[in-house]
Amino acid sequence: MLGEGIIKGLAETGRNFLGSYFEPDRLVTVQYPEERLPAPETARTFPFLVYDGDDWQKGLRCVACQICEKECPPQCIYIVKDITKKPDYIGKLQFQPKVFDIDLSVCMSCQICVEVCPFDAIKMDVEFELSTTDRFGRLLLHKAELAKPNEYYHKIHPAEAAEVDARLAAEKAKALAKTQADAAGKSVSPKPALKPLAPASG
Amino acid sequence: MAEKLDQIFVQAKHELVRWLLCHVPGAWAEVLSALLSIATLLVAFAALFALTTLLERKGLGRIQNRYGPNRVGPFGLLQPVADGIKALTKEDVVPRAADQVVHFIAPLVLVVPVFLALAVLPVGRNMVVVDLDAGLLFFFAVGAATELSVFMAGWSSRNKYSLLGAMRAIAQMISYEVPLILSAVTVVMMAGSLSTVRIVEVQAGFSGWLPHWHVLTPWGLAGFLLFLIAAAAEANRCPFDLPEGESEIIAGYYIEYSGFKFALFFLGEYIGLFAVSGLAITLFLGGWTAPLPFVQWVPSYVWFFLKLLSLIAFFIWVRGTLPRLRMDQLMSFAWKFMLPLSLINLLAAGLWRFLPEGLTRWAFCSLLLAAAYIGLGRSLVQRRNLGRRTYRFAE
Ligand code: SF4
Ligand code: SF4
């Protein structure tokens, strides 16, 4: 009969209305600033630059290869190469960025920069309370604000960071073995090897 | 004591007028009295508007298992204040291509008539701004002016969505005006008067426990339901909110309005809803009369506003339940169901008037209306005008 569905619907919404007062489980709202849900392991917001050790200038993993700059779909990364080099985690001399800017208001959190970086230098952050009234001061982040220690990376993405660390350590060990083998093979005519460049701690 | 409480506002007004007359010429008495009533009415209904926006958001939230606004003030009670400040401080954008003058006056053309309509509603014993002999006629006449405003807004904005919204609004309001007035006519037939005050007086009194409200008769119940449905359509309330349909035509006729003009439209819509609900109360729910004999000591205006609030709550409940109709469903519902049923209801009211009192007229009128309801409903559903639509080319 006409109108039956309406009565049923009214009963349903009425039940919801009353139920929301008596059964707190019904209310799924999280009262955000006071209550928070833990972020899932895979949460991501914007990229940051990882550095090893204590000195962010020295330990920055980025070698200014500019792959991420080229790949970033909305083109929100801006890199200027420095002319001076610094040793990377294996000990090889590499370039370093003089300027590394990311415009958070343009970034779309796609994580492509992370995927393409061959040096595990750029990772995704989980910080999301970034709203500000200062468009250029607080949303265009420079190298110094982007650099965050490896420990921080471990804290926000433990599993992923452990995997990266293991891989880097293995590469380092391999490189070390190779240099040693090379050194042993060429011991007849010793040359100043890469020895003095002490590998950065991992 | 109860008497005094009931008439407290009326007394206060008289005292105030008397006091003011010491300072101004006596010829002003009428004007002063009217101005005072109008001021009170404006304040009361504006406050009710603020309360309703809050209740609506809270109620809809609870229906959807949410909290609703709960940040501004205790339990979110100050939310209307925050909304008001926001509306006042927003930029007032007028499209360059718009017809500036018409765009400007459209919200006023909406707000003024709906407040005018309130003037003939008796909100309590001796509490009506003007007791017109043709109060009901006046109400419908000024109510029809809102259609003009809606079309002005939609046309002057020079926006395809607003024009679509305005077209829909005109089609809908004119279609539903017919059953709205026809269902009100039954009451006029029974009360023998177009005066709203007289209509309430007719419904005062009790037989045993039952009040003499029109809704408690078969034709009254049918008329009340028809009136409510048509009122929802007139006030552009869900499920008849096609003219605004946020999800299809964005906001319909007030898409190009912002800031305070938007707030005026919002106010106009709600006051329109109050006015038409108030009329439903006056016509069918006994106006300011008490529902039971032993609670008659409660002041009459309390009853009126209680009834008004419960009707509003019902409208909110319906809004939280029903999805929006499609345009063709809307139209076929108006012309193929509402109109015939309200005509049959006229017949039922006539029969009720002339049949001898007793069980026979009850049975006769109820049977007539039930048969009409079932028959019309079945024909509507069977002809698939309200059912699922089948598409010939787009499947
Ligand atoms: S972050 Fe990675 S990809 Fe980008 S410039 Fe540095 S090393 Fe290259
Ligand atoms: S996350 Fe995507 S958009 Fe953001 S900087 Fe990386 S590549 Fe660019």
Coordinates of C-alpha atoms and ligand atoms in Angstrom, one line a residue:
Chain A
M1 CA 0.0 0.0 0.0
L2 CA 1.1 3.6 -0.6
G3 CA 2.9 5.0 2.4
E4 CA 4.0 1.7 3.9
G5 CA 7.6 2.4 3.0
I6 CA 7.5 5.8 4.5
I7 CA 6.3 4.5 7.9
K8 CA 9.0 1.8 7.9
G9 CA 11.6 4.5 7.0
L10 CA 10.4 6.8 9.8
A11 CA 10.6 3.9 12.2
E12 CA 14.2 3.2 11.2
T13 CA 15.3 6.8 11.5
G14 CA 13.4 7.1 14.8
R15 CA 15.3 4.1 16.1
N16 CA 18.6 5.6 15.0
F17 CA 17.7 8.9 16.7
L18 CA 16.8 7.3 20.0
G19 CA 19.5 4.7 19.8
S20 CA 22.2 7.3 19.5
Y21 CA 21.3 8.6 23.0
F22 CA 21.2 5.2 24.6
E23 CA 23.8 3.1 22.8
P24 CA 27.1 5.1 22.7
D25 CA 28.5 2.5 20.3
R26 CA 26.3 3.8 17.6
L27 CA 28.1 7.1 17.5
V28 CA 31.2 6.6 15.4
T29 CA 32.4 10.2 15.5
V30 CA 35.9 10.7 17.0
Q31 CA 36.0 14.0 18.9
Y32 CA 39.1 15.0 17.0
P33 CA 41.3 17.4 18.9
E34 CA 40.7 15.6 22.2
E35 CA 40.4 12.1 20.9
R36 CA 42.6 10.7 18.1
L37 CA 42.7 7.4 16.3
P38 CA 46.2 6.0 15.9
A39 CA 47.5 6.5 12.4
P40 CA 47.8 3.3 10.3
E41 CA 51.3 2.1 9.6
T42 CA 51.0 3.1 6.0
A43 CA 49.8 6.6 6.7
R44 CA 51.4 9.3 4.6
T45 CA 51.1 13.1 4.2
F46 CA 54.1 14.9 2.7
P47 CA 57.7 14.0 2.0
F48 CA 60.7 14.7 4.2
L49 CA 64.4 14.2 3.8
V50 CA 66.1 11.5 5.9
Y51 CA 69.6 12.1 7.4
D52 CA 71.8 9.8 9.3
G53 CA 73.8 10.6 12.3
D54 CA 73.6 13.8 14.3
D55 CA 74.5 16.5 11.8
W56 CA 71.7 17.0 9.3
Q57 CA 74.0 18.8 6.8
K58 CA 76.5 16.1 6.8
G59 CA 74.2 13.1 7.1
L60 CA 71.7 14.1 4.5
R61 CA 71.2 11.1 2.2
C62 CA 70.1 13.1 -0.8
V63 CA 72.7 13.3 -3.5
A64 CA 70.8 16.0 -5.6
C65 CA 70.4 13.6 -8.5
Q66 CA 67.1 15.5 -9.2
I67 CA 65.2 12.4 -10.2
C68 CA 62.4 13.2 -7.8
E69 CA 62.3 16.8 -9.1
K70 CA 61.8 15.5 -12.6
E71 CA 59.3 12.8 -11.7
C72 CA 57.1 14.8 -9.3
P73 CA 53.8 15.1 -11.2
P74 CA 52.8 18.6 -10.0
Q75 CA 56.4 19.8 -10.0
C76 CA 56.5 20.9 -6.5
I77 CA 60.2 20.0 -5.8
Y78 CA 62.9 22.5 -6.5
I79 CA 66.5 21.4 -6.2
V80 CA 69.8 23.3 -6.8
K81 CA 72.9 21.2 -6.9
D82 CA 75.8 22.2 -4.7
I83 CA 79.3 22.3 -6.3
T84 CA 81.0 20.7 -3.3
K85 CA 80.6 17.0 -2.7
K86 CA 80.3 15.0 0.5
P87 CA 80.7 11.3 1.1
D88 CA 77.5 9.1 1.2
Y89 CA 76.8 6.2 3.5
I90 CA 79.2 3.9 1.6
G91 CA 81.9 6.5 1.5
K92 CA 81.7 7.5 -2.1
L93 CA 81.8 11.2 -2.8
Q94 CA 78.5 12.5 -4.0
F95 CA 76.8 15.8 -4.8
Q96 CA 74.6 17.4 -2.3
P97 CA 71.6 19.7 -2.7
K98 CA 72.3 23.4 -2.0
V99 CA 68.6 24.2 -2.2
F100 CA 65.8 21.6 -1.7
D101 CA 62.3 23.0 -1.5
I102 CA 59.0 21.3 -1.5
D103 CA 55.8 23.3 -1.8
L104 CA 53.3 21.5 0.4
S105 CA 50.4 23.4 -1.0
V106 CA 51.2 21.9 -4.4
C107 CA 52.3 18.4 -3.3
M108 CA 49.6 15.9 -3.7
S109 CA 51.1 13.2 -1.5
C110 CA 51.4 10.7 -4.3
Q111 CA 54.7 9.3 -3.0
I112 CA 56.2 9.1 -6.4
C113 CA 59.3 11.0 -5.3
V114 CA 59.8 8.2 -2.7
E115 CA 59.4 5.5 -5.2
V116 CA 61.9 6.9 -7.6
C117 CA 64.7 8.0 -5.2
P118 CA 67.6 5.5 -5.7
F119 CA 69.1 6.6 -2.4
D120 CA 66.3 6.1 0.1
A121 CA 66.7 9.8 0.8
I122 CA 63.2 11.0 0.7
K123 CA 60.3 9.4 2.7
M124 CA 56.7 10.2 3.6
D125 CA 55.9 12.0 6.8
V126 CA 52.7 11.5 8.9
E127 CA 52.5 15.0 10.3
F128 CA 49.1 16.4 9.1
E129 CA 48.3 19.4 11.3
L130 CA 50.1 21.8 9.1
S131 CA 47.4 24.5 8.5
T132 CA 48.8 28.0 8.7
T133 CA 47.9 31.5 7.7
D134 CA 51.3 32.0 6.2
R135 CA 51.2 30.6 2.7
F136 CA 54.9 31.1 1.8
G137 CA 56.5 31.1 5.1
R138 CA 55.0 27.8 6.4
L139 CA 54.0 25.8 3.4
L140 CA 57.1 26.2 1.2
L141 CA 59.5 24.0 3.2
H142 CA 63.2 24.4 2.8
K143 CA 66.0 21.9 3.3
A144 CA 66.5 22.6 6.9
E145 CA 62.8 22.0 7.7
L146 CA 62.6 19.0 5.5
A147 CA 65.6 17.2 7.1
K148 CA 64.6 14.7 9.8
P149 CA 66.7 12.1 11.4
N150 CA 66.5 8.4 10.6
E151 CA 65.3 7.8 14.2
Y152 CA 62.2 9.8 13.4
Y153 CA 61.7 7.6 10.3
H154 CA 61.9 4.6 12.5
K155 CA 59.4 6.0 14.8
I156 CA 56.7 6.7 12.2
H157 CA 57.2 3.7 9.9
P158 CA 59.1 1.1 11.9
A159 CA 58.8 -1.9 9.5
E160 CA 59.6 0.1 6.4
A161 CA 62.6 1.9 8.1
A162 CA 64.0 -1.4 9.3
E163 CA 63.8 -2.9 5.8
V164 CA 65.6 0.2 4.4
D165 CA 68.3 0.1 7.0
A166 CA 68.9 -3.6 6.4
R167 CA 69.2 -3.1 2.7
L168 CA 71.6 -0.1 3.1
A169 CA 73.7 -2.1 5.6
A170 CA 74.0 -5.0 3.2
E171 CA 75.0 -2.7 0.4
K172 CA 77.5 -1.1 2.6
A173 CA 79.0 -4.4 3.6
K174 CA 79.2 -5.5 0.0
A175 CA 80.9 -2.2 -1.0
L176 CA 83.3 -2.6 1.9
A177 CA 84.2 -6.2 0.9
K178 CA 84.8 -5.0 -2.7
T179 CA 87.1 -2.3 -1.6
Q180 CA 89.0 -4.7 0.6
A181 CA 89.2 -7.2 -2.2
D182 CA 90.4 -4.5 -4.6
A183 CA 92.9 -3.3 -2.0
A184 CA 94.2 -6.9 -1.5
G185 CA 94.5 -7.4 -5.3
K186 CA 96.3 -4.2 -5.8
S187 CA 98.5 -4.4 -2.8
V188 CA 101.5 -4.6 -5.1
S189 CA 101.2 -1.0 -6.0
P190 CA 99.4 0.6 -3.1
K191 CA 97.5 3.7 -3.9
P192 CA 95.6 6.0 -1.5
A193 CA 92.4 4.1 -1.5
L194 CA 89.0 5.4 -0.3
K195 CA 90.2 4.6 3.2
P196 CA 90.4 8.1 4.6
L197 CA 86.8 8.7 3.7
A198 CA 85.3 7.1 6.8
P199 CA 81.9 5.8 6.1
A200 CA 79.1 7.7 7.7
S201 CA 77.5 5.8 10.5
G202 CA 74.1 4.1 9.6
Chain B
M1 CA -3.8 32.9 38.5
A2 CA -3.9 30.8 35.4
E3 CA -6.0 33.4 33.7
K4 CA -3.4 36.0 34.5
L5 CA -0.6 34.0 33.2
D6 CA -2.5 33.3 30.1
Q7 CA -3.1 36.9 29.4
I8 CA 0.3 38.2 30.7
F9 CA 1.5 39.4 27.3
V10 CA -1.8 40.9 26.4
Q11 CA -1.9 42.8 29.7
A12 CA 1.7 43.9 29.4
K13 CA 1.0 45.3 25.9
H14 CA -2.0 47.2 27.2
E15 CA 0.0 48.7 30.1
L16 CA 2.8 49.6 27.8
V17 CA 0.4 51.3 25.3
R18 CA -1.2 53.2 28.2
W19 CA 2.1 54.4 29.5
L20 CA 3.2 55.4 26.0
L21 CA 0.0 57.3 25.4
C22 CA 1.0 59.7 28.2
H23 CA 3.7 60.9 25.8
V24 CA 2.1 60.7 22.4
P25 CA -1.3 61.8 21.0
G26 CA -4.2 59.4 21.6
A27 CA -4.7 58.8 17.9
W28 CA -1.6 56.7 17.9
A29 CA -3.0 54.0 20.2
E30 CA -3.9 51.6 17.3
V31 CA -0.5 52.0 15.6
L32 CA 1.4 51.6 18.9
S33 CA -0.5 48.5 19.8
A34 CA 0.1 47.0 16.3
L35 CA 3.8 47.9 16.4
L36 CA 4.3 46.3 19.8
S37 CA 2.6 43.1 18.6
I38 CA 4.7 43.0 15.4
A39 CA 7.9 43.5 17.4
T40 CA 7.1 40.7 19.7
L41 CA 6.2 38.4 16.8
L42 CA 9.4 39.3 15.0
V43 CA 11.6 38.6 18.0
A44 CA 9.7 35.4 19.0
F45 CA 9.9 33.9 15.5
A46 CA 13.4 35.0 14.8
A47 CA 14.4 33.3 18.1
L48 CA 12.5 30.2 17.0
F49 CA 14.4 30.3 13.7
A50 CA 17.7 30.3 15.5
L51 CA 16.6 27.4 17.7
T52 CA 15.3 25.4 14.8
T53 CA 18.5 25.6 12.8
L54 CA 20.2 24.2 15.8
L55 CA 17.6 21.5 16.5
E56 CA 17.5 20.5 12.9
R57 CA 21.3 20.0 12.7
K58 CA 21.3 18.1 16.0
G59 CA 18.3 16.0 15.0
L60 CA 19.6 15.1 11.6
G61 CA 23.0 14.3 13.2
R62 CA 21.4 11.9 15.7
I63 CA 19.3 10.3 12.9
Q64 CA 22.6 9.6 11.1
N65 CA 24.3 8.5 14.4
R66 CA 26.4 11.6 14.6
Y67 CA 26.6 14.2 17.4
G68 CA 25.7 17.3 15.4
P69 CA 27.1 20.6 16.3
N70 CA 28.6 20.4 19.8
R71 CA 31.5 22.8 19.8
V72 CA 30.2 26.4 20.2
G73 CA 29.0 26.9 23.7
P74 CA 27.6 24.2 26.0
F75 CA 26.2 21.4 23.9
G76 CA 26.7 23.6 20.8
L77 CA 23.9 25.9 22.0
L78 CA 25.6 29.0 20.6
Q79 CA 26.0 27.5 17.1
P80 CA 23.3 29.8 15.7
V81 CA 25.2 32.8 17.0
A82 CA 28.3 31.6 15.3
D83 CA 26.3 31.0 12.1
G84 CA 24.9 34.5 12.3
I85 CA 28.3 36.1 12.7
K86 CA 29.6 34.1 9.8
A87 CA 26.7 35.1 7.5
L88 CA 27.1 38.7 8.4
T89 CA 30.9 38.8 7.8
K90 CA 30.8 37.0 4.5
E91 CA 31.5 38.8 1.3
D92 CA 28.3 39.6 -0.6
V93 CA 29.0 38.5 -4.2
V94 CA 26.7 39.6 -7.0
P95 CA 27.4 38.1 -10.4
R96 CA 28.4 40.7 -13.0
A97 CA 25.7 39.4 -15.4
A98 CA 23.0 39.5 -12.8
D99 CA 20.1 41.8 -12.9
Q100 CA 21.3 43.9 -9.9
V101 CA 18.0 45.3 -8.8
V102 CA 16.0 42.2 -8.9
H103 CA 18.8 40.2 -7.4
F104 CA 18.8 42.6 -4.5
I105 CA 15.1 42.7 -3.8
A106 CA 14.4 39.0 -4.2
P107 CA 15.3 38.0 -0.6
L108 CA 13.2 40.9 0.7
V109 CA 10.3 39.8 -1.4
L110 CA 10.6 36.4 0.3
V111 CA 11.0 37.6 3.9
V112 CA 8.3 40.3 4.0
P113 CA 5.3 38.1 2.9
V114 CA 6.2 35.2 5.2
F115 CA 6.3 37.6 8.2
L116 CA 3.1 39.1 7.0
A117 CA 1.5 35.7 6.9
L118 CA 2.4 35.3 10.6
A119 CA 0.2 38.3 11.4
V120 CA -3.1 36.3 11.1
L121 CA -2.0 33.4 13.2
P122 CA -3.5 33.3 16.7
V123 CA -0.6 32.3 18.8
G124 CA -2.6 32.4 22.0
R125 CA -6.0 33.5 23.5
N126 CA -6.5 37.1 22.3
M127 CA -3.0 37.0 20.8
V128 CA -3.2 37.8 17.1
V129 CA -1.8 40.8 15.4
V130 CA -4.8 41.4 13.2
D131 CA -8.0 39.4 13.3
L132 CA -9.1 39.7 9.7
D133 CA -12.5 38.4 8.6
A134 CA -10.8 36.8 5.7
G135 CA -7.6 35.8 7.5
L136 CA -7.2 32.5 5.8
L137 CA -7.5 34.2 2.4
F138 CA -4.9 36.8 3.4
F139 CA -2.6 34.0 4.5
F140 CA -2.7 32.2 1.2
A141 CA -2.5 35.5 -0.8
V142 CA 0.7 36.7 0.8
G143 CA 2.0 33.1 0.8
A144 CA 1.7 33.0 -2.9
A145 CA 4.1 36.0 -3.1
T146 CA 7.0 33.8 -2.1
E147 CA 6.7 32.1 -5.5
L148 CA 7.4 35.4 -7.1
S149 CA 10.5 35.9 -4.9
V150 CA 11.9 32.4 -5.8
F151 CA 11.5 33.1 -9.5
M152 CA 13.0 36.6 -9.2
A153 CA 16.0 35.1 -7.5
G154 CA 16.4 32.3 -10.0
W155 CA 15.9 34.5 -13.0
S156 CA 18.0 37.5 -12.0
S157 CA 21.1 35.4 -11.1
R158 CA 21.7 34.6 -14.7
N159 CA 22.8 31.1 -13.9
K160 CA 21.5 28.0 -15.5
Y161 CA 21.2 26.1 -12.2
S162 CA 19.3 28.9 -10.5
L163 CA 17.0 29.2 -13.4
L164 CA 16.4 25.4 -13.3
G165 CA 15.7 25.7 -9.6
A166 CA 13.3 28.6 -10.2
M167 CA 11.4 26.7 -12.9
R168 CA 11.1 23.7 -10.6
A169 CA 10.0 25.9 -7.7
I170 CA 7.3 27.5 -9.8
A171 CA 6.0 24.2 -11.1
Q172 CA 6.1 22.6 -7.6
M173 CA 4.6 25.5 -5.7
I174 CA 1.7 26.1 -8.1
S175 CA 0.9 22.4 -8.2
Y176 CA 0.9 22.0 -4.5
E177 CA -1.0 25.3 -3.8
V178 CA -4.1 23.6 -5.1
P179 CA -4.3 20.7 -2.6
L180 CA -3.0 23.0 0.1
I181 CA -6.0 25.3 -0.3
L182 CA -8.5 22.6 -1.1
S183 CA -7.6 20.8 2.1
A184 CA -8.0 24.0 4.1
V185 CA -11.3 24.7 2.5
T186 CA -12.8 21.7 4.4
V187 CA -12.2 23.5 7.6
V188 CA -13.8 26.7 6.3
M189 CA -16.8 24.6 5.3
M190 CA -17.1 23.3 8.9
A191 CA -16.3 26.4 10.8
G192 CA -18.3 28.6 8.4
S193 CA -15.7 31.4 8.7
L194 CA -12.5 32.5 7.1
S195 CA -11.3 34.1 10.3
T196 CA -8.4 32.2 11.9
V197 CA -9.6 33.3 15.4
R198 CA -13.0 32.0 14.8
I199 CA -11.7 28.7 13.4
V200 CA -9.8 28.1 16.7
E201 CA -12.8 29.0 18.7
V202 CA -14.8 26.4 16.9
Q203 CA -12.3 23.8 18.0
A204 CA -12.3 24.8 21.7
G205 CA -14.2 22.6 24.1
F206 CA -14.2 18.9 24.9
S207 CA -16.6 15.9 24.6
G208 CA -15.5 13.8 27.5
W209 CA -11.7 13.7 27.2
L210 CA -11.5 14.4 23.5
P211 CA -11.0 17.9 22.3
H212 CA -13.0 19.1 19.4
W213 CA -10.0 19.3 17.1
H214 CA -10.7 18.9 13.4
V215 CA -7.8 16.4 13.1
L216 CA -9.9 13.9 15.2
T217 CA -12.5 13.5 12.5
P218 CA -12.0 11.4 9.3
W219 CA -12.1 14.4 7.0
G220 CA -9.9 16.4 9.4
L221 CA -7.3 13.7 9.6
A222 CA -7.2 13.3 5.8
G223 CA -7.1 17.1 5.4
F224 CA -4.4 17.4 8.0
L225 CA -2.1 14.9 6.2
L226 CA -2.8 16.4 2.8
F227 CA -2.1 19.8 4.3
L228 CA 1.1 18.7 5.8
I229 CA 2.4 17.2 2.6
A230 CA 1.4 20.2 0.6
A231 CA 2.9 22.4 3.2
A232 CA 6.2 20.6 3.0
A233 CA 6.2 21.2 -0.7
E234 CA 5.3 24.8 -0.3
A235 CA 8.1 25.4 2.1
N236 CA 10.6 23.5 -0.1
R237 CA 11.2 21.0 2.6
C238 CA 12.6 17.6 2.0
P239 CA 11.5 15.4 0.3
F240 CA 10.2 18.2 -1.9
D241 CA 13.4 20.2 -2.0
L242 CA 13.8 19.9 -5.7
P243 CA 14.2 23.7 -6.2
E244 CA 17.3 23.6 -4.1
G245 CA 18.5 20.1 -4.6
E246 CA 22.1 20.5 -3.4
S247 CA 23.3 17.4 -5.1
E248 CA 21.8 18.1 -8.6
I249 CA 21.5 21.8 -9.1
I250 CA 23.8 22.8 -6.3
A251 CA 21.5 25.2 -4.4
G252 CA 18.9 26.0 -7.1
Y253 CA 17.6 29.5 -7.1
Y254 CA 19.9 30.8 -4.4
I255 CA 23.1 29.5 -5.8
E256 CA 24.3 33.1 -6.5
Y257 CA 23.5 34.4 -3.1
S258 CA 26.0 34.7 -0.3
G259 CA 26.4 36.4 3.0
F260 CA 23.5 38.1 4.5
K261 CA 21.2 37.7 1.5
F262 CA 21.7 34.0 1.7
A263 CA 20.9 34.2 5.4
L264 CA 17.7 36.1 4.5
F265 CA 16.6 33.4 2.2
F266 CA 17.3 30.8 4.8
L267 CA 15.3 32.8 7.3
G268 CA 12.5 33.2 4.8
E269 CA 12.3 29.5 4.2
Y270 CA 12.1 28.7 7.9
I271 CA 9.7 31.4 8.7
G272 CA 7.6 30.2 5.8
L273 CA 7.7 26.7 7.3
F274 CA 6.7 28.1 10.7
A275 CA 3.8 30.0 9.2
V276 CA 2.4 27.1 7.3
S277 CA 2.8 24.8 10.3
G278 CA 1.2 27.4 12.4
L279 CA -1.7 27.4 10.0
A280 CA -1.9 23.6 10.1
I281 CA -2.1 23.9 13.9
T282 CA -4.8 26.6 13.6
L283 CA -6.9 24.7 11.1
F284 CA -6.6 21.1 12.4
L285 CA -4.8 20.9 15.7
G286 CA -7.0 23.3 17.6
G287 CA -4.7 26.3 17.5
W288 CA -3.8 27.3 21.1
T289 CA -6.4 25.1 22.8
A290 CA -5.2 22.5 25.3
P291 CA -5.3 18.8 24.2
L292 CA -6.8 17.5 27.5
P293 CA -9.4 19.1 29.8
F294 CA -7.2 19.1 33.0
V295 CA -4.2 20.8 31.5
Q296 CA -6.2 23.9 30.5
W297 CA -4.4 25.9 33.2
V298 CA -1.2 25.9 31.0
P299 CA -1.1 29.2 29.1
S300 CA -2.5 29.1 25.6
Y301 CA 0.7 30.4 23.9
V302 CA 2.6 27.5 25.4
W303 CA 0.3 25.1 23.7
F304 CA 0.7 26.8 20.4
F305 CA 4.5 26.8 20.5
L306 CA 4.6 23.3 21.8
K307 CA 2.5 22.1 18.9
L308 CA 4.6 24.2 16.5
L309 CA 7.8 22.6 17.8
S310 CA 6.4 19.1 17.5
L311 CA 5.4 19.8 13.9
I312 CA 8.9 21.2 13.2
A313 CA 10.4 18.1 14.8
F314 CA 8.2 16.0 12.6
F315 CA 9.4 17.9 9.5
I316 CA 13.0 17.3 10.6
W317 CA 12.3 13.6 11.1
V318 CA 10.8 13.4 7.6
R319 CA 13.8 15.3 6.2
G320 CA 16.1 12.8 7.8
T321 CA 14.2 9.9 6.4
L322 CA 13.0 10.5 2.9
P323 CA 15.1 10.9 -0.3
R324 CA 14.3 13.7 -2.7
L325 CA 11.6 12.9 -5.3
R326 CA 12.1 13.1 -9.0
M327 CA 10.4 15.9 -10.9
D328 CA 7.9 13.6 -12.7
Q329 CA 7.1 11.8 -9.4
L330 CA 6.5 15.1 -7.8
M331 CA 4.1 16.2 -10.5
S332 CA 2.2 13.0 -10.8
F333 CA 1.9 12.8 -7.0
A334 CA 0.4 16.3 -6.9
W335 CA -2.0 16.0 -9.8
K336 CA -2.9 12.3 -9.7
F337 CA -3.0 11.7 -5.9
M338 CA -3.2 14.8 -3.9
L339 CA -5.7 16.7 -6.0
P340 CA -8.3 13.9 -6.4
L341 CA -7.9 13.0 -2.7
S342 CA -8.5 16.5 -1.6
L343 CA -11.5 16.8 -3.8
I344 CA -12.9 13.6 -2.3
N345 CA -12.1 15.0 1.1
L346 CA -14.3 18.0 0.3
L347 CA -17.1 15.6 -0.4
A348 CA -16.4 13.7 2.8
A349 CA -16.5 17.0 4.8
G350 CA -19.8 17.8 3.1
L351 CA -21.3 14.5 4.1
W352 CA -20.0 14.8 7.6
R353 CA -21.8 18.1 7.9
F354 CA -25.1 16.9 6.7
L355 CA -25.3 13.3 8.0
P356 CA -26.8 12.9 11.5
E357 CA -24.2 12.7 14.3
G358 CA -23.2 9.3 15.4
L359 CA -21.4 6.2 14.3
T360 CA -22.8 6.1 10.8
R361 CA -21.2 9.3 9.7
W362 CA -17.9 8.2 11.2
A363 CA -18.1 4.9 9.3
F364 CA -19.3 6.4 6.1
C365 CA -16.7 9.1 5.9
S366 CA -13.8 6.9 7.0
L367 CA -14.8 4.2 4.4
L368 CA -15.0 6.8 1.7
L369 CA -11.6 8.2 2.4
A370 CA -9.9 4.9 3.0
A371 CA -11.3 3.5 -0.3
A372 CA -10.2 6.6 -2.1
Y373 CA -6.7 6.5 -0.5
I374 CA -6.2 2.8 -1.3
G375 CA -7.6 3.1 -4.8
L376 CA -5.6 6.2 -5.8
G377 CA -2.5 4.8 -4.2
R378 CA -2.8 1.6 -6.0
S379 CA -3.3 3.2 -9.4
L380 CA -0.3 5.4 -8.8
V381 CA 2.0 2.6 -7.9
Q382 CA 0.6 0.3 -10.6
R383 CA 1.1 2.8 -13.3
R384 CA 4.7 2.9 -12.2
N385 CA 4.6 6.6 -11.8
L386 CA 6.0 6.4 -8.3
G387 CA 7.9 3.1 -8.9
R388 CA 11.1 2.3 -10.5
R389 CA 11.7 4.0 -13.8
T390 CA 12.8 1.9 -16.7
Y391 CA 15.0 3.5 -19.3
R392 CA 14.7 2.7 -23.0
F393 CA 18.1 3.8 -24.2
A394 CA 20.3 4.3 -21.2
E395 CA 20.5 0.9 -19.7
Ligands
SF4_1 S1 65.7 13.0 -2.8 FE1 66.4 11.2 -3.8 S2 65.7 11.4 -5.9 FE2 65.5 13.4 -5.0 S3 67.4 14.4 -5.5 FE3 67.7 13.5 -3.5 S4 68.6 11.6 -4.0 FE4 67.8 12.3 -5.9
SF4_2 S1 54.6 13.1 -2.9 FE1 54.3 13.4 -5.1 S2 53.6 15.5 -5.3 FE2 54.6 15.3 -3.3 S3 56.7 15.9 -3.7 FE3 56.6 13.7 -3.9 S4 56.3 13.3 -6.0 FE4 55.8 15.5 -5.7

